[in-house]
Tab-separated table of C-alpha atoms in Angstrom:
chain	number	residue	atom	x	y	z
R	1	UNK	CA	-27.733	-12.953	-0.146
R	2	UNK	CA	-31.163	-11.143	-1.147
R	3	UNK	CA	-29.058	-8.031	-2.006
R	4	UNK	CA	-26.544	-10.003	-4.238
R	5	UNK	CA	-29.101	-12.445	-6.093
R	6	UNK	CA	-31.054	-9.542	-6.929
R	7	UNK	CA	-28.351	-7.516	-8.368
R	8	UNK	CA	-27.322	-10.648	-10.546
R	9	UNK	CA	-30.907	-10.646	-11.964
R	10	UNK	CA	-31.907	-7.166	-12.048
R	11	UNK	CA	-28.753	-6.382	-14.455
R	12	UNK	CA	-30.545	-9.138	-16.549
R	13	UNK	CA	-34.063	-7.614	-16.274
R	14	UNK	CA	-32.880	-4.182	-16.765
R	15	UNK	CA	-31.245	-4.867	-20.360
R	16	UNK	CA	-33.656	-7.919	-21.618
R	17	UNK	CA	-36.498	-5.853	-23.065
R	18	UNK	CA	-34.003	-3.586	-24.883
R	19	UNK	CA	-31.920	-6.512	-25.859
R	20	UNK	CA	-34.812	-8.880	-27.211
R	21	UNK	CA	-36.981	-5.844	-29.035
R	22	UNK	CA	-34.220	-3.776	-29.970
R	23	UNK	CA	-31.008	-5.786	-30.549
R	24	UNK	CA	-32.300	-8.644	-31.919
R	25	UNK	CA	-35.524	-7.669	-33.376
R	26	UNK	CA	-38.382	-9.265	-31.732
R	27	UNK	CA	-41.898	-7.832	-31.765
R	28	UNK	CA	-43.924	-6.870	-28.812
R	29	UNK	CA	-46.066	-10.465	-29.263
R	30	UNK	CA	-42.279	-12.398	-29.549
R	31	UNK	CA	-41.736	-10.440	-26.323
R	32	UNK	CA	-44.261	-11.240	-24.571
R	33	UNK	CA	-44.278	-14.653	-24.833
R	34	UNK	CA	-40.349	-14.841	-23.746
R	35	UNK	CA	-41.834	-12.421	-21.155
R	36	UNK	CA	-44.911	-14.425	-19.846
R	37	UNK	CA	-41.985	-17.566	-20.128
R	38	UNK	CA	-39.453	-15.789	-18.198
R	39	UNK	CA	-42.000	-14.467	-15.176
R	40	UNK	CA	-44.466	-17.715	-15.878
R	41	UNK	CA	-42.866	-21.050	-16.287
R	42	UNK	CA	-41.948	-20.775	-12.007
R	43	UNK	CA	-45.512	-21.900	-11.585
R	44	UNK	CA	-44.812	-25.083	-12.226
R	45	UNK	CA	-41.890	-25.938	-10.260
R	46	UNK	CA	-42.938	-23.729	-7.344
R	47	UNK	CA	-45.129	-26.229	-5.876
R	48	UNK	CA	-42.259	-29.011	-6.000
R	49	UNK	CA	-39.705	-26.571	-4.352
R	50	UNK	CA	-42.088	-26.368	-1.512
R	51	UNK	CA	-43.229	-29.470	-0.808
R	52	UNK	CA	-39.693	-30.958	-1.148
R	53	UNK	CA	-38.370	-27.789	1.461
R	54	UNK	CA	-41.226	-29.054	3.825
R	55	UNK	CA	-41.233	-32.968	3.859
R	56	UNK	CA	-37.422	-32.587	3.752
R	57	UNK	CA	-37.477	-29.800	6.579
R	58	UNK	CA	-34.573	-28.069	4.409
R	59	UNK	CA	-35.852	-24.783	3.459
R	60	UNK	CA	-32.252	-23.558	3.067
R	61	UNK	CA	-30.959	-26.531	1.043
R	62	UNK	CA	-33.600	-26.452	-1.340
R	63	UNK	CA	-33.183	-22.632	-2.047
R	64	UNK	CA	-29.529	-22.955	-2.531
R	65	UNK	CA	-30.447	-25.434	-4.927
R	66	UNK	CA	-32.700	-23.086	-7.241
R	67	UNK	CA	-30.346	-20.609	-6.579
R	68	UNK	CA	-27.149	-22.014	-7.854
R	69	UNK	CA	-29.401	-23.528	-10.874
R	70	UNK	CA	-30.608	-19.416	-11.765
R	71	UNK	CA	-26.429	-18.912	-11.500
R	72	UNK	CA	-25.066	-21.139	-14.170
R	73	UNK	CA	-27.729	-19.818	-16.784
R	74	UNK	CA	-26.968	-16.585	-16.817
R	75	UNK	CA	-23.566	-17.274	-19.086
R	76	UNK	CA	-25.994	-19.426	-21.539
R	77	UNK	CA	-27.891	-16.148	-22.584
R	78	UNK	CA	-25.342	-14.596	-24.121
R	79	UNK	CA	-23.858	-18.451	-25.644
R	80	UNK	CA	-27.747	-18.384	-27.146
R	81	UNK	CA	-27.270	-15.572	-29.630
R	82	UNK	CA	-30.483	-14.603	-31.185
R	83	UNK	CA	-31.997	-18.229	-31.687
R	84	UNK	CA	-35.315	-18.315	-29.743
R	85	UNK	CA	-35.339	-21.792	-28.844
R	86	UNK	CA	-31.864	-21.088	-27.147
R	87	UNK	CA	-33.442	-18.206	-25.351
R	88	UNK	CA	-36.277	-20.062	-24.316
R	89	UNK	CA	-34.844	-22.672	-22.974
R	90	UNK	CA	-32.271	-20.955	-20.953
R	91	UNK	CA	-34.910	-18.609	-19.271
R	92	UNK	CA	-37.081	-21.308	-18.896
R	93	UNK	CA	-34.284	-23.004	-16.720
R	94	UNK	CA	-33.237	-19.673	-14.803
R	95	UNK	CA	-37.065	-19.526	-13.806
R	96	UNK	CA	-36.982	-22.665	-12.891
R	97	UNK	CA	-34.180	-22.116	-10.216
R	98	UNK	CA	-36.509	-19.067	-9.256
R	99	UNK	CA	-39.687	-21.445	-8.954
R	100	UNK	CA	-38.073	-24.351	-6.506
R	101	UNK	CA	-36.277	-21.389	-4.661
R	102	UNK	CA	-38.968	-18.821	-3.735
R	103	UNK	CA	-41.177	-21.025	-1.440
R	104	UNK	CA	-38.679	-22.135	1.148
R	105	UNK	CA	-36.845	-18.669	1.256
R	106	UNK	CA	-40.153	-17.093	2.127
R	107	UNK	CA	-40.811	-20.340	4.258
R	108	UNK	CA	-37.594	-19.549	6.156
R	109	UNK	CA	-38.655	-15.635	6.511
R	110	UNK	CA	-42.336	-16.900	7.672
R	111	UNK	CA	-40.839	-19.232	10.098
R	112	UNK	CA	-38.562	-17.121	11.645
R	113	UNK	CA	-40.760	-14.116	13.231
R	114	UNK	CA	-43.871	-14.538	15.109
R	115	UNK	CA	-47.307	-13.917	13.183
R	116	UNK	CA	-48.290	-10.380	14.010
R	117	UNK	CA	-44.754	-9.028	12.408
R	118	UNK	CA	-44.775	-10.848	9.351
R	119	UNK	CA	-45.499	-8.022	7.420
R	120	UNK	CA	-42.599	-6.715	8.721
R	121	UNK	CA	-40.444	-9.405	8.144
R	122	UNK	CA	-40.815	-9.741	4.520
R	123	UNK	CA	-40.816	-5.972	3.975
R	124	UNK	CA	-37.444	-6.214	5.879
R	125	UNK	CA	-36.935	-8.301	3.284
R	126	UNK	CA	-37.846	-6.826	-0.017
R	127	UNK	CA	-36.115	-3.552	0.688
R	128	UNK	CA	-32.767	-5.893	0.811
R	129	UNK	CA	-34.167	-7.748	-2.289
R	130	UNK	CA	-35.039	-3.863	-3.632
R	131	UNK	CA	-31.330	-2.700	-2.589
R	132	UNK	CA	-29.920	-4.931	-5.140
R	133	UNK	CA	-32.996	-4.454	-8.003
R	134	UNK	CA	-31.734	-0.862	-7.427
R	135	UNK	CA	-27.472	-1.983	-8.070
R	136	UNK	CA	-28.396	-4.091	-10.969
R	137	UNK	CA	-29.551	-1.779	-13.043
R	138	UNK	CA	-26.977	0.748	-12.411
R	139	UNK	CA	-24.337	-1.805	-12.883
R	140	UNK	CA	-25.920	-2.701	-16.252
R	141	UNK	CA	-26.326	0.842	-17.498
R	142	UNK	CA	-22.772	1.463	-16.553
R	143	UNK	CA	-21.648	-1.090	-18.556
R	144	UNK	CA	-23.218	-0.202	-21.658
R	145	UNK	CA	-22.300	3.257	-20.938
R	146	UNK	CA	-18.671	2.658	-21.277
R	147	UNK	CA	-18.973	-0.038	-24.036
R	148	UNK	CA	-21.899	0.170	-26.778
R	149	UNK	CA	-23.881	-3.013	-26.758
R	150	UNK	CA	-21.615	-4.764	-24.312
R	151	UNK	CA	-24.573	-7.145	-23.699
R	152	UNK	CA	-21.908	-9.767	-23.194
R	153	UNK	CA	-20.027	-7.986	-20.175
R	154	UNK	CA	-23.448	-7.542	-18.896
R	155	UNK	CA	-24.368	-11.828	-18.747
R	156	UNK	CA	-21.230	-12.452	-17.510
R	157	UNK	CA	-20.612	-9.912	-14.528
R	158	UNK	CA	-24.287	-10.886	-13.543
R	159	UNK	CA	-23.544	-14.574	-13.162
R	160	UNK	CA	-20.337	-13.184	-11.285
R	161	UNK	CA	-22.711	-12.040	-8.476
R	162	UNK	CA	-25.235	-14.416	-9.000
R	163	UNK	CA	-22.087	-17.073	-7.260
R	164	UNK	CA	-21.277	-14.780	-5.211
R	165	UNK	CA	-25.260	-14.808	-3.431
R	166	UNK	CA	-24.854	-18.584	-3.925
R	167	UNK	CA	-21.497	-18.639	-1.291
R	168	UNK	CA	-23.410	-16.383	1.197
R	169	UNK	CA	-26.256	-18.440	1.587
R	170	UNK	CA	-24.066	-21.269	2.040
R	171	UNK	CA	-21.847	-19.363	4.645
R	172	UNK	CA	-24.348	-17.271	6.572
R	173	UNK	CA	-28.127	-17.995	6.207
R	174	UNK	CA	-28.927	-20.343	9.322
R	175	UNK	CA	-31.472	-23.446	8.127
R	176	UNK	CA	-34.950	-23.312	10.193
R	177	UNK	CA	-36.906	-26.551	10.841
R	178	UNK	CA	-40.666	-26.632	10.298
R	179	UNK	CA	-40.764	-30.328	11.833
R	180	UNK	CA	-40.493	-31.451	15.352
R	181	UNK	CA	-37.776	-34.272	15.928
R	182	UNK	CA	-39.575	-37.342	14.940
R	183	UNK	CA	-42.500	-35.682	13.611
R	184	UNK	CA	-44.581	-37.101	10.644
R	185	UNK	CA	-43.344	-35.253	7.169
R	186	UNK	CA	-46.017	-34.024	4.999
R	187	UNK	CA	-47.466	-35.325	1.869
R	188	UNK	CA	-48.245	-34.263	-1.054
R	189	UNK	CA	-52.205	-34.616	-0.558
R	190	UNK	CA	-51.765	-32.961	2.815
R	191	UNK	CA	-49.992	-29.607	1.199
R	192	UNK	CA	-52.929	-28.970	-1.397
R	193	UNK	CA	-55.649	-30.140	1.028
R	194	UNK	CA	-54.607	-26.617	2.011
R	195	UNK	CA	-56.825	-25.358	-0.594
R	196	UNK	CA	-59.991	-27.199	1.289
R	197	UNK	CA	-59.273	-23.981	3.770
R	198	UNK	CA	-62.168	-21.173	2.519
R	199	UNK	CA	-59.798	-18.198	3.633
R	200	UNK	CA	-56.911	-19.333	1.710
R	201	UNK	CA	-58.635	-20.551	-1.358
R	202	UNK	CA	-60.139	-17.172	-1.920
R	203	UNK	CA	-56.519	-15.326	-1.211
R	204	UNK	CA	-55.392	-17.995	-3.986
R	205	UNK	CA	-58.549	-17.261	-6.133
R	206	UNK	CA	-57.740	-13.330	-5.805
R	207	UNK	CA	-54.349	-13.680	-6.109
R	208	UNK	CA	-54.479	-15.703	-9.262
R	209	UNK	CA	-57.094	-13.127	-11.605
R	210	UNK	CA	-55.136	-10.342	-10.416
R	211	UNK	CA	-51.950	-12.100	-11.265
R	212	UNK	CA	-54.259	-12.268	-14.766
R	213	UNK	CA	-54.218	-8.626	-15.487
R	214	UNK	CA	-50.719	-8.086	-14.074
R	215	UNK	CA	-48.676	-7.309	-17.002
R	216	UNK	CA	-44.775	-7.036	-17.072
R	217	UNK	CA	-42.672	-4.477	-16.114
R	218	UNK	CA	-40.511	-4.723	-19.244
R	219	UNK	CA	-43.786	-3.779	-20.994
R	220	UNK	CA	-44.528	-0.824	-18.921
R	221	UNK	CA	-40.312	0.269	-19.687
R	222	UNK	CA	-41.065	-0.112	-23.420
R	223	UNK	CA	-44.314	1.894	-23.089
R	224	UNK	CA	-42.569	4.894	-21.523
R	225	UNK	CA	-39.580	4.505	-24.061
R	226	UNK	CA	-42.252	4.173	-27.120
R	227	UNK	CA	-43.321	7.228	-26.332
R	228	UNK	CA	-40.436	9.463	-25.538
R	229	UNK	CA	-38.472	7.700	-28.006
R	230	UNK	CA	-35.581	8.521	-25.832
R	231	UNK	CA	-31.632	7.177	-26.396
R	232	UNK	CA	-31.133	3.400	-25.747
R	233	UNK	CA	-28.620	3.664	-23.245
R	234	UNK	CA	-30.490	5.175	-21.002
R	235	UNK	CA	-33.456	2.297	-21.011
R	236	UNK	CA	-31.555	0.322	-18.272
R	237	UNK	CA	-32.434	3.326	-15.658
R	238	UNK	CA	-35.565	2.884	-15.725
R	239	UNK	CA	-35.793	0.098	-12.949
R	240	UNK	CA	-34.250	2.431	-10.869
R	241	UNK	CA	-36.912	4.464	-10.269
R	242	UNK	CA	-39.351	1.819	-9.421
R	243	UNK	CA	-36.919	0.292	-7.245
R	244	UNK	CA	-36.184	3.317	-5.099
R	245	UNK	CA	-39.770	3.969	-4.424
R	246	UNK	CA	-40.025	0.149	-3.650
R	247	UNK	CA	-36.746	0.005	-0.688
R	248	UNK	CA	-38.061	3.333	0.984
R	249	UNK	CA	-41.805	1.974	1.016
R	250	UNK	CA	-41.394	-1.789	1.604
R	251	UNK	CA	-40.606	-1.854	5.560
R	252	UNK	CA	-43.464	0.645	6.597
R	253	UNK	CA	-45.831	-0.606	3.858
R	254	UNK	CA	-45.086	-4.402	6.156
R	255	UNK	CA	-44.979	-2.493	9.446
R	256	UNK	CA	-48.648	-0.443	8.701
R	257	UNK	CA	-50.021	-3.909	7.268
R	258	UNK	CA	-49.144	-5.535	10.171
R	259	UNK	CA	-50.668	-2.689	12.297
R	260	UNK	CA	-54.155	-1.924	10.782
R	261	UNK	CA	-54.483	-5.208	8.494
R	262	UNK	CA	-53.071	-6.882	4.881
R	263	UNK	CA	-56.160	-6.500	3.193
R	264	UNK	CA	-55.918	-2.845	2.685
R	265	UNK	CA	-52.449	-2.314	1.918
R	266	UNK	CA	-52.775	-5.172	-0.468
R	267	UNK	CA	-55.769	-3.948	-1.955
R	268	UNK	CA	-54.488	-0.096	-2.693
R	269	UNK	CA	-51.150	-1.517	-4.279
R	270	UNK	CA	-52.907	-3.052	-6.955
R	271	UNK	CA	-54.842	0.385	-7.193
R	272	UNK	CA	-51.498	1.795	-7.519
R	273	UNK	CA	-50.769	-0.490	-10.332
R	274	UNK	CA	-53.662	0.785	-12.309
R	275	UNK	CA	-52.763	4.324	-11.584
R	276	UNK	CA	-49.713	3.136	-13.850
R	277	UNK	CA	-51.506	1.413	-16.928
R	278	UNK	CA	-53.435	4.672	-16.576
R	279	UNK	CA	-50.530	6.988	-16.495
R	280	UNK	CA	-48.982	5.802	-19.851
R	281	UNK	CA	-52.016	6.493	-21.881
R	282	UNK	CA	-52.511	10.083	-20.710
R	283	UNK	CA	-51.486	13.256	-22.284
R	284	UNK	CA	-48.506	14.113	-20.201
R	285	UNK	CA	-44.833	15.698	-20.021
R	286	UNK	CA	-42.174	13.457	-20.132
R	287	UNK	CA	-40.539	14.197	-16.571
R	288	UNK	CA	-43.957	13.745	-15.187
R	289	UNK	CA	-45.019	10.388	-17.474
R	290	UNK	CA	-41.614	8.676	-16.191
R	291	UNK	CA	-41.964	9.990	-12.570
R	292	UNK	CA	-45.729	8.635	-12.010
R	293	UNK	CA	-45.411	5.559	-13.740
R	294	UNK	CA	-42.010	4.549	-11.856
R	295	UNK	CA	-43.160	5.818	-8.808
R	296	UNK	CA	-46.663	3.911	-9.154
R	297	UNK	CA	-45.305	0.767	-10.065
R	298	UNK	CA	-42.812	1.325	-6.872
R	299	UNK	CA	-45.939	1.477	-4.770
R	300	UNK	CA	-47.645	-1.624	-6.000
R	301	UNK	CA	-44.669	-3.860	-5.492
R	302	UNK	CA	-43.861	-2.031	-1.583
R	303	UNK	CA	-47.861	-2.516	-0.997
R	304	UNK	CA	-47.924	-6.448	-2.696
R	305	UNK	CA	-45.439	-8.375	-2.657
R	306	UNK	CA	-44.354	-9.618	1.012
R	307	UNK	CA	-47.516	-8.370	2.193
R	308	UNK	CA	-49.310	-11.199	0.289
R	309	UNK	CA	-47.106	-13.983	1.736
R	310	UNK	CA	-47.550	-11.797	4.895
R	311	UNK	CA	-51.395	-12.415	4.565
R	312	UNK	CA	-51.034	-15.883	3.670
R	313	UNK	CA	-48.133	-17.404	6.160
R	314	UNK	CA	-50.219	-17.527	9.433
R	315	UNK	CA	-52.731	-19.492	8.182
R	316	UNK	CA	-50.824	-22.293	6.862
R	317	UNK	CA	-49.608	-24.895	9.546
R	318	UNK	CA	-45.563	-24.579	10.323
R	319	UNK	CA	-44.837	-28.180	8.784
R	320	UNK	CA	-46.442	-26.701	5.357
R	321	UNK	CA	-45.936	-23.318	5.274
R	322	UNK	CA	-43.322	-23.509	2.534
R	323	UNK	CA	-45.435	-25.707	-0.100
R	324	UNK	CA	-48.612	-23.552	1.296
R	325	UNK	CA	-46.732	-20.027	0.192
R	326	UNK	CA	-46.220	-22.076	-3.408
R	327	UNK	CA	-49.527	-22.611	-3.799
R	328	UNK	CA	-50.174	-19.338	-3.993
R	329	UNK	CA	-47.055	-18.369	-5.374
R	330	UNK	CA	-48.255	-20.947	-8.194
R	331	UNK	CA	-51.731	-19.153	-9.115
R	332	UNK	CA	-50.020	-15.385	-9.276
R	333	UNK	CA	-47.338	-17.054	-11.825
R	334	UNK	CA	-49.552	-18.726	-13.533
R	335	UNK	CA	-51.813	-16.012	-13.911
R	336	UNK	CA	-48.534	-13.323	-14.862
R	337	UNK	CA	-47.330	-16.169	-17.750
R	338	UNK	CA	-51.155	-15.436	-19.515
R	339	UNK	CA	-51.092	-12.008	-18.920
R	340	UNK	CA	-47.596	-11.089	-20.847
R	341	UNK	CA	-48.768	-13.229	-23.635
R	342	UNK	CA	-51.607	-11.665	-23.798
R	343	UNK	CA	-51.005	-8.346	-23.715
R	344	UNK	CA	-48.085	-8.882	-26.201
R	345	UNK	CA	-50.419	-9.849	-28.490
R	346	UNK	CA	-52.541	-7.061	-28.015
R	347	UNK	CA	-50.272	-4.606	-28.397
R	348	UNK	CA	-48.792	-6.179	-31.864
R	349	UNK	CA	-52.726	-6.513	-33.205
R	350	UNK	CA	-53.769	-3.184	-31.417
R	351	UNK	CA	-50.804	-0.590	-30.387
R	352	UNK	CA	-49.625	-0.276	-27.078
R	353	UNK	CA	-52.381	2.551	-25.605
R	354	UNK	CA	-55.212	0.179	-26.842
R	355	UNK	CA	-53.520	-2.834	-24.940
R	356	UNK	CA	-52.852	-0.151	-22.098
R	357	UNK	CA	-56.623	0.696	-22.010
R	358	UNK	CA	-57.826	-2.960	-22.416
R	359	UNK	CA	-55.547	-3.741	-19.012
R	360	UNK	CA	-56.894	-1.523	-17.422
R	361	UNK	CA	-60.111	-2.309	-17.830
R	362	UNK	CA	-59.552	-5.937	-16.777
R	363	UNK	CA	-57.516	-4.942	-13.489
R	364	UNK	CA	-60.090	-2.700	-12.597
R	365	UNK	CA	-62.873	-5.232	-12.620
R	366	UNK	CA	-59.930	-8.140	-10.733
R	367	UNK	CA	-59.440	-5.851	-7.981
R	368	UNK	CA	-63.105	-5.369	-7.350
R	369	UNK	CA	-63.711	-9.014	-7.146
R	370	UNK	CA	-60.563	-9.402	-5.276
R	371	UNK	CA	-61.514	-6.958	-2.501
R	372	UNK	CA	-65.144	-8.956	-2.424
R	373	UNK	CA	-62.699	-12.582	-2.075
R	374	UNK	CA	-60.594	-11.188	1.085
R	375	UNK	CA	-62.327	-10.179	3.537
R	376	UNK	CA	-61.505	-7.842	5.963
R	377	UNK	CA	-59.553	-9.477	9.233
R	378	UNK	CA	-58.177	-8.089	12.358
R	379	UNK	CA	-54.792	-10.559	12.145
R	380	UNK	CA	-51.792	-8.554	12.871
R	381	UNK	CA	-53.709	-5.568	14.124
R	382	UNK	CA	-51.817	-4.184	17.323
R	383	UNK	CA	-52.831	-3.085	20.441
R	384	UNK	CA	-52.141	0.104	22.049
R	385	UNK	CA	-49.668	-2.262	24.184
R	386	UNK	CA	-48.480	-3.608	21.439
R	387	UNK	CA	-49.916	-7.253	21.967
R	388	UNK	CA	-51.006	-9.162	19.003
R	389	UNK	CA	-54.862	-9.288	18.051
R	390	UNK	CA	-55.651	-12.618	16.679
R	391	UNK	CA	-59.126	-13.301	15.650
R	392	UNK	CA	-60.717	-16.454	13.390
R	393	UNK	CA	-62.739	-16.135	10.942
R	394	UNK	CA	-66.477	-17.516	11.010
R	395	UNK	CA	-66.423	-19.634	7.943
């Protein structure tokens, strides 16, 4: 399902950029805001998608749900032309599907493995996710390969596999109960009384200003490809790279976090993700510019992404894990949707190595009062036996 879904959108992610900025003419600020919409506008449905999956107890109904929603908009881009309301609206809606969606999947992940391999789990994850981010593109590029501008076949073969994830979470993906027969459903109150918890509101707190500087990939793509000014049809590659580095690194980046810690790994992936802003703005080849910014951004995704749900997910009780993961979700969204505006209008007012410098700047000072918000913890750390080490915090 992971590896179908993420084909479907990755075909659309690899071609957007190129197809906003270059085909129909949109500047960088235009682009961001679409951008910052597109990656953004899930932070306010995320929390409803996870409180529903968890008073319901039907994580896997409410992801099909935002599923089959991201499905039927994928026709609708190409139906949209070059009108910007039209565009909008229709990404607004596929994000939409994302934002009730992600919560309960990662719910049902959380829920189904035991607390010292959840790092594990979700990297499990992500590489299958990262399997299909790595098809997508390829698909894409193949596409416009054989036709110029087929934009069109692109929408509509995406959607294609977009119902074809749809039918295999119906078919295979088992439903996991976070309630006890009989047992009270959550409310509302009770999911963000989550936040009165001191670990997880500074894990939201960190997530959220790092989710601040954390600027789109399409932006770092048009960075590389304003300045190697290389052919067109070659822009929907770039994912690949990025991708690849992401499936080989996501299970041992969730089996090492689960061995020595989440904090670290977490930590040095957003490191990573500076050593890319970085990258762009130095004097280098063009082999080695693509190489260390693809490969960089590869890292920070392997080191991030389920390891911060990984961090999160023991700490929230089983009967709100799912709205307790959108919570967080919610802040690192919400944070992303300011950042792509932002930078997009930096880089219109300034050029792009200005904007590159002035991100860097900011993530460097996020991550160092991100590493002072999570504190070190021994959760997940194995023993030489391989038991579980689970220790509380003194708060």
């Amino acid at each position: 399902m992971s590896l179908l879904t993420d084909l479907s959108s990755e075909m659309i992610t690899a071609v957007l950029p190129l197809y906003l900025v270059v085909g129909l003419g949109m500047t960088p600020l235009q682009f961001g805001f679409l951008d910052g919409l597109y990656n953004g506008v899930t932070a306010f449905v995320r929390l409803l998608g996870g409180h529903v999956a968890d008073r319901w107890s039907q994580h896997k109904l409410v992801a099909g749900i935002g599923y089959a929603l991201s499905a039927i908009c994928k026709p609708f881009l190409l139906l949209s032309g070059a009108s910007t309301t039209a565009l909008s609206a229709t990404l607004a809606v596929d994000r939409i599907g994302k934002g009730i969606r992600t919560a309960p999947r990662d719910a049902l992940i959380s829920l189904s493995v035991d607390d010292a391999h959840q790092g594990r789990a979700f990297g499990v994850h992500r590489a299958m996710d990262t399997a299909g981010a790595l098809m997508g593109p390829l698909a894409a590029f193949a596409l416009l390969w054989l036709v110029a501008d087929a934009f069109d076949a692109v929408f509509i073969v995406s959607f294609c596999f977009a119902v074809l994830g749809v039918l295999v979470l119906i078919a295979f993906v088992p439903g996991r109960s976070s309630l006890p027969v009989g047992g009270p459903r959550p409310t509302l109150r009770e999911t963000v009384g989550i936040l009165a918890v001191p670990k997880f509101r500074r894990l939201l707190i960190a997530a959220t200003i790092l989710g601040l500087v954390t600027i789109g990939d399409g932006f770092l793509y048009l960075g590389i490809q304003e300045r190697l000014q290389f052919d067109t049809a070659f822009f929907p590659l770039l994912p690949l790279g990025s991708a690849l580095v992401y499936l080989l690194l996501a299970v041992p980046m969730g089996r090492l976090a689960d061995r020595i810690g989440r904090r670290l790994p977490f930590l040095l992936g957003n490191l990573a993700l500076l050593g890319a802003y970085s990258t762009l703005v130095l004097p280098l080849d063009g082999p080695v510019l693509v190489v260390m910014v693809l490969g960089l951004l590869g890292v920070f995704y392997a080191a991030t992404d389920g390891v911060l749900m990984a961090l999160a997910g023991p700490d929230i009780p089983r009967e709100r894990r799912a709205g307790g993961l959108a919570l967080l979700q919610t802040g690192q969204a919400t944070g992303r949707l300011f950042a792509a505006v932002l930078f997009g209008a930096a880089w219109t007012l300034w050029g792009v190595e200005t904007a590159l410098v002035a991100a860097a700047v900011a993530l460097l000072v996020a991550l160092v009062v991100a590493a002072l918000l999570i504190r070190p913890d021994s959760r997940g750390v194995q023993t030489p036996e391989g038991a579980p080490q689970l220790e509380e915090e003194n708060s």
